[in-house]
CSV table of C-alpha atoms (C1' of nucleotides) in Angstrom, one decimal:
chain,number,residue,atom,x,y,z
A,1,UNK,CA,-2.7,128.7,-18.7
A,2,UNK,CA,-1.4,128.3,-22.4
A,3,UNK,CA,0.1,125.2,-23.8
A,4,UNK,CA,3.3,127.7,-24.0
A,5,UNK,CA,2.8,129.4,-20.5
A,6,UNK,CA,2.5,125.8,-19.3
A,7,UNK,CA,5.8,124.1,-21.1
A,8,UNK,CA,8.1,127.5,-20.2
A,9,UNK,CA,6.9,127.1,-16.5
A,10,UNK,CA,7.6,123.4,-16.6
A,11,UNK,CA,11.0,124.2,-17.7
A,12,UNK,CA,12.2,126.2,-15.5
A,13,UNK,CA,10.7,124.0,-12.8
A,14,UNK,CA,13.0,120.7,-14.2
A,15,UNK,CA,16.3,122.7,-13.4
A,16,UNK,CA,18.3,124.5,-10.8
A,17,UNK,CA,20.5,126.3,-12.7
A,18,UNK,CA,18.6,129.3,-12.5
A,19,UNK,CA,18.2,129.6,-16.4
A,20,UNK,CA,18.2,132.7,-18.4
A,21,UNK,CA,15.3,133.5,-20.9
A,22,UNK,CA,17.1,132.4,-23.6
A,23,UNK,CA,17.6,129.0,-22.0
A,24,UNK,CA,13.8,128.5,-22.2
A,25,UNK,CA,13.5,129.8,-25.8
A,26,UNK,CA,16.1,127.3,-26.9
A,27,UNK,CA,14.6,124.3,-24.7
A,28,UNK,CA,11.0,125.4,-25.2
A,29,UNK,CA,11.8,125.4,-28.9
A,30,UNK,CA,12.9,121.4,-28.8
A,31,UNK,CA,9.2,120.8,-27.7
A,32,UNK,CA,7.1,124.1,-29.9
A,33,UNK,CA,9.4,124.8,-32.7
A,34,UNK,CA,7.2,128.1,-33.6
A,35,UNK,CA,7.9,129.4,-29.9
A,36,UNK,CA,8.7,133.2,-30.2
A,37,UNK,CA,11.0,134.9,-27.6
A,38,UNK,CA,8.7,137.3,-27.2
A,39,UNK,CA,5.9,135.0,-25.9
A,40,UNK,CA,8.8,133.4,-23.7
A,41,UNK,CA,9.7,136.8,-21.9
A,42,UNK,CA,5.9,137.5,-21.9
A,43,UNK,CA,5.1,134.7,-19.9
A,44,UNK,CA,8.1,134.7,-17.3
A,45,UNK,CA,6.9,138.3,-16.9
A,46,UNK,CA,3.4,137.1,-15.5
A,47,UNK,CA,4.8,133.9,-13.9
A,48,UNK,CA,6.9,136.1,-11.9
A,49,UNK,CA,3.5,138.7,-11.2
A,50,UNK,CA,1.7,135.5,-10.3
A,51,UNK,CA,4.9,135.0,-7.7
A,52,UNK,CA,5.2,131.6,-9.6
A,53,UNK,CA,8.5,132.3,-9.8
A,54,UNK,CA,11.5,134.7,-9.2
A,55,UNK,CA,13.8,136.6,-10.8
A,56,UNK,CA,17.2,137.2,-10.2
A,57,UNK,CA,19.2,140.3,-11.4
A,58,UNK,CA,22.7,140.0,-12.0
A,59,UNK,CA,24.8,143.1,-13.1
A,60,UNK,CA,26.3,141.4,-15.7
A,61,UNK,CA,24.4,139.6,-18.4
A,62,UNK,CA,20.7,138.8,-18.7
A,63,UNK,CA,17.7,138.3,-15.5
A,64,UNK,CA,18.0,134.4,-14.6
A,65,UNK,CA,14.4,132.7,-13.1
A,66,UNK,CA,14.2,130.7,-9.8
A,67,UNK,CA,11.2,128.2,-9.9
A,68,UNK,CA,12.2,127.8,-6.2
A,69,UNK,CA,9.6,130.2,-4.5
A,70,UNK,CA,10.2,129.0,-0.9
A,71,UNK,CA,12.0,131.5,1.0
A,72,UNK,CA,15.6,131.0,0.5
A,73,UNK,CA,18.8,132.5,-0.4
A,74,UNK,CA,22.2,132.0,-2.7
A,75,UNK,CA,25.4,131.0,-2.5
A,76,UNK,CA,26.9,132.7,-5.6
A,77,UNK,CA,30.6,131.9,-7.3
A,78,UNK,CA,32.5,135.2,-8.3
A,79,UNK,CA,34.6,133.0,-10.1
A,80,UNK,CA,31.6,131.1,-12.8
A,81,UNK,CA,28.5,132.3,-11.6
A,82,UNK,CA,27.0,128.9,-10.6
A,83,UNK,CA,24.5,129.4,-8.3
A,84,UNK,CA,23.3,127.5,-5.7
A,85,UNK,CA,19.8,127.7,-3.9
A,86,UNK,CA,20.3,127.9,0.7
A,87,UNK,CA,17.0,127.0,2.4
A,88,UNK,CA,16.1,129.6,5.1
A,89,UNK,CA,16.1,126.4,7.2
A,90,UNK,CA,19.9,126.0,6.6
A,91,UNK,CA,20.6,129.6,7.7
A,92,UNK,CA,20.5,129.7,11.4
A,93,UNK,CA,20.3,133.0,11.8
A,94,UNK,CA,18.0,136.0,11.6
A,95,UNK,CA,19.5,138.6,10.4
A,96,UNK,CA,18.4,142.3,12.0
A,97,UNK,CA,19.0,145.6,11.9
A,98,UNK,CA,18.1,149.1,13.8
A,99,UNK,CA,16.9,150.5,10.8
A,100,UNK,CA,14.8,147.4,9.5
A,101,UNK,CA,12.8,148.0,12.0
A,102,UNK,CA,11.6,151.8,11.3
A,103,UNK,CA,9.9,149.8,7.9
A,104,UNK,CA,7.6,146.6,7.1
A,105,UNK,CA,10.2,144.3,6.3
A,106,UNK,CA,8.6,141.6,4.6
A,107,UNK,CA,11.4,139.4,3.7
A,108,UNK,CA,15.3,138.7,3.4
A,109,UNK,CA,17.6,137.4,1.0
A,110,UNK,CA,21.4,136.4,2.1
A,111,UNK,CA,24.0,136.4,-1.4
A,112,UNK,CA,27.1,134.2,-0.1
A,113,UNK,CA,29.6,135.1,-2.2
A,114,UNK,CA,31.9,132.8,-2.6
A,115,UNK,CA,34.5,130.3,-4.7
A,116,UNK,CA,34.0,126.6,-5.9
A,117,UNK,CA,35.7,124.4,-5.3
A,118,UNK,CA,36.1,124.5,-9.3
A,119,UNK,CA,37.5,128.1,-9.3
A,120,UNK,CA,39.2,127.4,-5.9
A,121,UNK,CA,41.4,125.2,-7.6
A,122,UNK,CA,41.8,127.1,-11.2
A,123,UNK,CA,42.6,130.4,-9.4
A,124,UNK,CA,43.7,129.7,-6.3
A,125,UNK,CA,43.5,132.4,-3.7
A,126,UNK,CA,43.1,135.3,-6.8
A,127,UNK,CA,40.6,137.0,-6.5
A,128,UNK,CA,38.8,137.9,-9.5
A,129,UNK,CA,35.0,140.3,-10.3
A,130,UNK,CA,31.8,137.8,-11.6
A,131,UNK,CA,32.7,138.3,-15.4
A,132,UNK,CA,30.2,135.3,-16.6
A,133,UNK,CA,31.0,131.8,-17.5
A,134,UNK,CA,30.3,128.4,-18.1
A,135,UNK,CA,27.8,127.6,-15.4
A,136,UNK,CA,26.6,131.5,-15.6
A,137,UNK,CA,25.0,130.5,-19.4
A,138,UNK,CA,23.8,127.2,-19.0
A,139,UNK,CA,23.3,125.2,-22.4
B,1,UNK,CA,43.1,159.1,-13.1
B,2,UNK,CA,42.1,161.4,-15.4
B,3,UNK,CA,40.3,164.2,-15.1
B,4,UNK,CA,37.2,162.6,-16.1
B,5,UNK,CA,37.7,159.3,-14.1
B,6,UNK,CA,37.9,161.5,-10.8
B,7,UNK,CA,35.1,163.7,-11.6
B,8,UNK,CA,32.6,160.8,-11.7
B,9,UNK,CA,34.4,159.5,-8.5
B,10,UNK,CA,33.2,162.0,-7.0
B,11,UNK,CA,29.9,161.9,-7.9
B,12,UNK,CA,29.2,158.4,-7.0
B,13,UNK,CA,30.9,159.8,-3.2
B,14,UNK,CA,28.7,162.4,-3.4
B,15,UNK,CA,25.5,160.7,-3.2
B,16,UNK,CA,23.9,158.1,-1.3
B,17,UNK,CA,21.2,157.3,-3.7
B,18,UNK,CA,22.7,154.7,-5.7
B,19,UNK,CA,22.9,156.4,-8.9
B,20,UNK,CA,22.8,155.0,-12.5
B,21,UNK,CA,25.3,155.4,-15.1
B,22,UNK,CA,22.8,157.7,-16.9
B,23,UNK,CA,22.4,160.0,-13.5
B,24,UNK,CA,26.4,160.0,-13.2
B,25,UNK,CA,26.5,161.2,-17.3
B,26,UNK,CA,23.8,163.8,-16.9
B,27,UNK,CA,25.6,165.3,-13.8
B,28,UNK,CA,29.1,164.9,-14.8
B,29,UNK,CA,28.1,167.3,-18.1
B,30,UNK,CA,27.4,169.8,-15.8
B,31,UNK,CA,31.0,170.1,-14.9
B,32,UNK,CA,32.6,169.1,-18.2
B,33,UNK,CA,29.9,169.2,-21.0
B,34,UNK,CA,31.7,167.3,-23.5
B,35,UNK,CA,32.2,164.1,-21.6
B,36,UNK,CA,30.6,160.8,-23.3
B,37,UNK,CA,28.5,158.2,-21.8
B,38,UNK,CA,30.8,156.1,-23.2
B,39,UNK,CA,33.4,157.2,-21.0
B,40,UNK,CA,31.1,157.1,-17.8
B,41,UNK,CA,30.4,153.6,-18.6
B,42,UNK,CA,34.1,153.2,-19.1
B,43,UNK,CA,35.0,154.3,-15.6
B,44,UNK,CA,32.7,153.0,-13.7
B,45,UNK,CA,33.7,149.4,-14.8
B,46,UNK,CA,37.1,150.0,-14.2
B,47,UNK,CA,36.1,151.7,-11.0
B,48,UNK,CA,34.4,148.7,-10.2
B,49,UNK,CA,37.0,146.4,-11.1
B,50,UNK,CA,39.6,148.1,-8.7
B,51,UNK,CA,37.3,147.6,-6.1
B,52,UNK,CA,36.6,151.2,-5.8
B,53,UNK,CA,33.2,151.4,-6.1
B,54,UNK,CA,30.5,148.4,-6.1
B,55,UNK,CA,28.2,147.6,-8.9
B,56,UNK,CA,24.3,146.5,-7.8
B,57,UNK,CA,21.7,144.5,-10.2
B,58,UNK,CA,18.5,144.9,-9.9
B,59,UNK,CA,15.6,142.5,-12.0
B,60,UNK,CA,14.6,145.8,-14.3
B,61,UNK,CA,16.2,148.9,-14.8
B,62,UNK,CA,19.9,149.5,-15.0
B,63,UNK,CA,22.9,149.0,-12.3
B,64,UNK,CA,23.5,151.0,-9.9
B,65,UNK,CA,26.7,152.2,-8.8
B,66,UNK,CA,27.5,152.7,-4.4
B,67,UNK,CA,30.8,154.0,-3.4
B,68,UNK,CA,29.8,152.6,0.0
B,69,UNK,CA,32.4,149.7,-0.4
B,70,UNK,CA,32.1,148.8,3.3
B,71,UNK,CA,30.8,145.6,4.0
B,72,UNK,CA,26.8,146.6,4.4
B,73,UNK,CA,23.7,145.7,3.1
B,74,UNK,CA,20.7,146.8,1.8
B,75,UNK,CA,17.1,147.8,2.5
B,76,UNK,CA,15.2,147.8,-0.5
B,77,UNK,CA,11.9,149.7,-0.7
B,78,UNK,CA,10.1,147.2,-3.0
B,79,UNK,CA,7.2,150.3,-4.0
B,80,UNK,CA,9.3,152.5,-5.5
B,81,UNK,CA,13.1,151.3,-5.1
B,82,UNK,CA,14.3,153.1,-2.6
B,83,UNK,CA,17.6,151.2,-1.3
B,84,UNK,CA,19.1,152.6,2.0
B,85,UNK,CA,22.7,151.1,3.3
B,86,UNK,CA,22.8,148.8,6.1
B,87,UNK,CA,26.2,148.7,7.8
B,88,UNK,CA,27.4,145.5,8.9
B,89,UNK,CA,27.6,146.4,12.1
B,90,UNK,CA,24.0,147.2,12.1
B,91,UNK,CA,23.2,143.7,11.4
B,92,UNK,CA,23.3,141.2,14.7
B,93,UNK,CA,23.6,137.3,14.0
B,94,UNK,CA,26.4,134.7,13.4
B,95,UNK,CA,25.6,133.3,9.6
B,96,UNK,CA,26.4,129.9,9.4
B,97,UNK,CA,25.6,127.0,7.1
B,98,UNK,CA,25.8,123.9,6.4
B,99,UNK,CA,26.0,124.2,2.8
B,100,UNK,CA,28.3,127.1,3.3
B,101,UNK,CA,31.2,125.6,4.6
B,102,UNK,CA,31.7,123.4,1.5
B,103,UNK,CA,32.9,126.8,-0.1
B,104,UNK,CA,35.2,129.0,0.7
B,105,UNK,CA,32.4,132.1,1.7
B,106,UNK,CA,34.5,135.7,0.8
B,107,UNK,CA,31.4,137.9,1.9
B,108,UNK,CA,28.0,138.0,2.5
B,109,UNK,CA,24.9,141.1,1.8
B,110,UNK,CA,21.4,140.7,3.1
B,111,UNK,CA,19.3,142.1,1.3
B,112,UNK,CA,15.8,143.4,3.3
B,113,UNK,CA,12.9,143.7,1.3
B,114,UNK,CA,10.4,146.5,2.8
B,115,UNK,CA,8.0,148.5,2.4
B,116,UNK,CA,9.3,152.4,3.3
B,117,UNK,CA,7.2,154.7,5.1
B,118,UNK,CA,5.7,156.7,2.2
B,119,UNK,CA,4.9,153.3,0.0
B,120,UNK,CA,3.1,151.9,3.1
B,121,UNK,CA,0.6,154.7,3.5
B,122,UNK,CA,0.3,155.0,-0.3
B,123,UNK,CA,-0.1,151.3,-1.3
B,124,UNK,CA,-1.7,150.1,2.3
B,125,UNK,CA,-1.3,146.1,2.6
B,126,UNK,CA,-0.9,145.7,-1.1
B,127,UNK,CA,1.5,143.9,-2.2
B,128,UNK,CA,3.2,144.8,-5.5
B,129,UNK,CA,6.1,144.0,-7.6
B,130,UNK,CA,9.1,146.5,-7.9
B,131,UNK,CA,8.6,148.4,-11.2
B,132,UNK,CA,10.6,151.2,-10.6
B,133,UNK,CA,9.5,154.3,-9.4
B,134,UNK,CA,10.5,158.0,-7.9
B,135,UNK,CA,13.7,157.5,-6.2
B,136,UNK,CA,14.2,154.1,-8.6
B,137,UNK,CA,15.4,156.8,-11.0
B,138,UNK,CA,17.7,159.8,-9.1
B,139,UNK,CA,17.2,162.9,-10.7
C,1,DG,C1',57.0,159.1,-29.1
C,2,DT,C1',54.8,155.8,-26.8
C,3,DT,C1',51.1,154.8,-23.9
C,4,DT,C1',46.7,155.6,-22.2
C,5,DG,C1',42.3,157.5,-22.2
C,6,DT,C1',38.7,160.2,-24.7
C,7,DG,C1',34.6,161.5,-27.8
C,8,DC,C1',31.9,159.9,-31.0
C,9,DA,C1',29.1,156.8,-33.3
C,10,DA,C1',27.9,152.4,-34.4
C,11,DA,C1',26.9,148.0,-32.7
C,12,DA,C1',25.6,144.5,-29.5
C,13,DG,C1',22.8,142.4,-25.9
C,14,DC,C1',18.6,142.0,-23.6
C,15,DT,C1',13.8,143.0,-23.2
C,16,DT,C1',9.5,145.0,-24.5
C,17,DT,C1',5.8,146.0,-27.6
C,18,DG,C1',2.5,146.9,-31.8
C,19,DC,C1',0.0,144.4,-34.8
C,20,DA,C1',-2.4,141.0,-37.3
C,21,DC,C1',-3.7,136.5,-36.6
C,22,DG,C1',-5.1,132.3,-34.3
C,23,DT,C1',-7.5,130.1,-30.1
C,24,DT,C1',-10.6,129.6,-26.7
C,25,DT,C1',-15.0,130.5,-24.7
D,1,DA,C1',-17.9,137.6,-31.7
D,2,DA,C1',-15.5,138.9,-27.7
D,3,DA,C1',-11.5,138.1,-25.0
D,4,DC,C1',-7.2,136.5,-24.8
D,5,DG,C1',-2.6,134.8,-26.1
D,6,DT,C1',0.5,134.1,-29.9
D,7,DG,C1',4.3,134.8,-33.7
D,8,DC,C1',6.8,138.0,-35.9
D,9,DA,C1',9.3,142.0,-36.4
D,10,DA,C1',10.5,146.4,-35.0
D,11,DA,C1',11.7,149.3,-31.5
D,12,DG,C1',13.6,150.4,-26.9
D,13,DC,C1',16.8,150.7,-23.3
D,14,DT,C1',21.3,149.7,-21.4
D,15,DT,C1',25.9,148.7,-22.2
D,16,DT,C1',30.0,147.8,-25.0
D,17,DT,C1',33.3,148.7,-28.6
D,18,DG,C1',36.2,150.4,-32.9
D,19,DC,C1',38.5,154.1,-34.3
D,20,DA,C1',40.7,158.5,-34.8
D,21,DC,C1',42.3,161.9,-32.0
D,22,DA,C1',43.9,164.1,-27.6
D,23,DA,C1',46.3,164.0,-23.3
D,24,DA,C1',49.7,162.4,-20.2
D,25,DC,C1',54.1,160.7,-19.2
DNA sequence: GTTTGTGCAAAAGCTTTGCACGTTT
DNA sequence: AAACGTGCAAAGCTTTTGCACAAAC
């Protein structure tokens, strides 16, 4: 494990906001000034081989990493983007189907989609598509 | 709804396969061979912003579009990216959470990662990150 | 005739990659 | 010196956008 390998995963181990790659360039940068982004993408690439860590897709906007590797799911705002980790312990459910049973279902992944209380308030009950925002690109 | 919003409309109903913006362009030319990718990518977002169609993220690879806008979820081959639907109905539990109920939860999608049939007997017990793959990429 | 959408091409955003060099063993 | 990872820059892929023109109302 690099000194680099080794400060990017520590990053994205100090937060739960789910950062973005660019996140970790800019942080990693305040510790390695020479840092490249290509050694940054490089190494979340093998840290999420390794199953060190996730990745989460979005369909808007840039891949965001999840140093939480314990089974769990999200609760995702449609109004910012925040995203919040739920422990498979606080889902008290199973969720099953017919058809998951015809394959090797190795794992699931609940996505609450929801409002904050933040976006609650600003938009009230209008509902509105995940266009980004602050929480989504976390300084 | 112009010609050329309706024509990839009907595409996207036509298929179950989750297609890309780049499978919906190369098929749409078949009907109207001037059409621009520009103009697919166009429609689909407004398409998706009327609710009309849903838009799905996956970690590599472009979006994928599902005119399946039913509440269901999805069963994700994670060999080669194979995503079948998974009604609602389909699925039987009561989701409930703690952390949940702080928010104000609009919807919820499980998604199941599997193995399908064909990956299991190819790849045996191996586990292996998606990367794309035959039916990753709709012909 | 005004509004709206289109085709085209350029640009933007995100990610990967080739290469020469530096590190580690 | 062999194996590996890096910084840099270029390239790649996906998506968006400015603009002049066409279509629809």
């Amino acid at each position: 494990m690099s000194r680099q390998k080794e400060l990017i995963y520590n990053l994205i181990t100090s937060t739960m906001s789910h950062p973005t790659a660019d996140w970790v360039y800019r942080n990693a940068r305040r510790k390695m000034p020479r840092i490249s982004l290509g050694t940054v993408y490089r190494n979340l690439n093998t840290l999420v081989q390794e199953g060190r860590i996730l990745a989460i897709a979005n369909s808007r906007g840039p891949v965001r990493y999840d140093a939480n590797i314990t089974r769990h799911s999200h609760l995702k705002c449609i109004g910012c983007g925040l995203m919040l980790d739920v422990p498979e312990t606080d889902i008290d459910f199973v969720p099953r189907s017919p058809k998951t049973r015809q394959f090797e279902v190795l794992e699931y992944r609940v996505e609450f989609l929801c409002l904050c209380p933040d976006c609650r308030a600003k938009n009230g009950s209008k509902k509105q598509t995940f266009q980004g925002g602050q929480n989504a690109n976390p300084k």
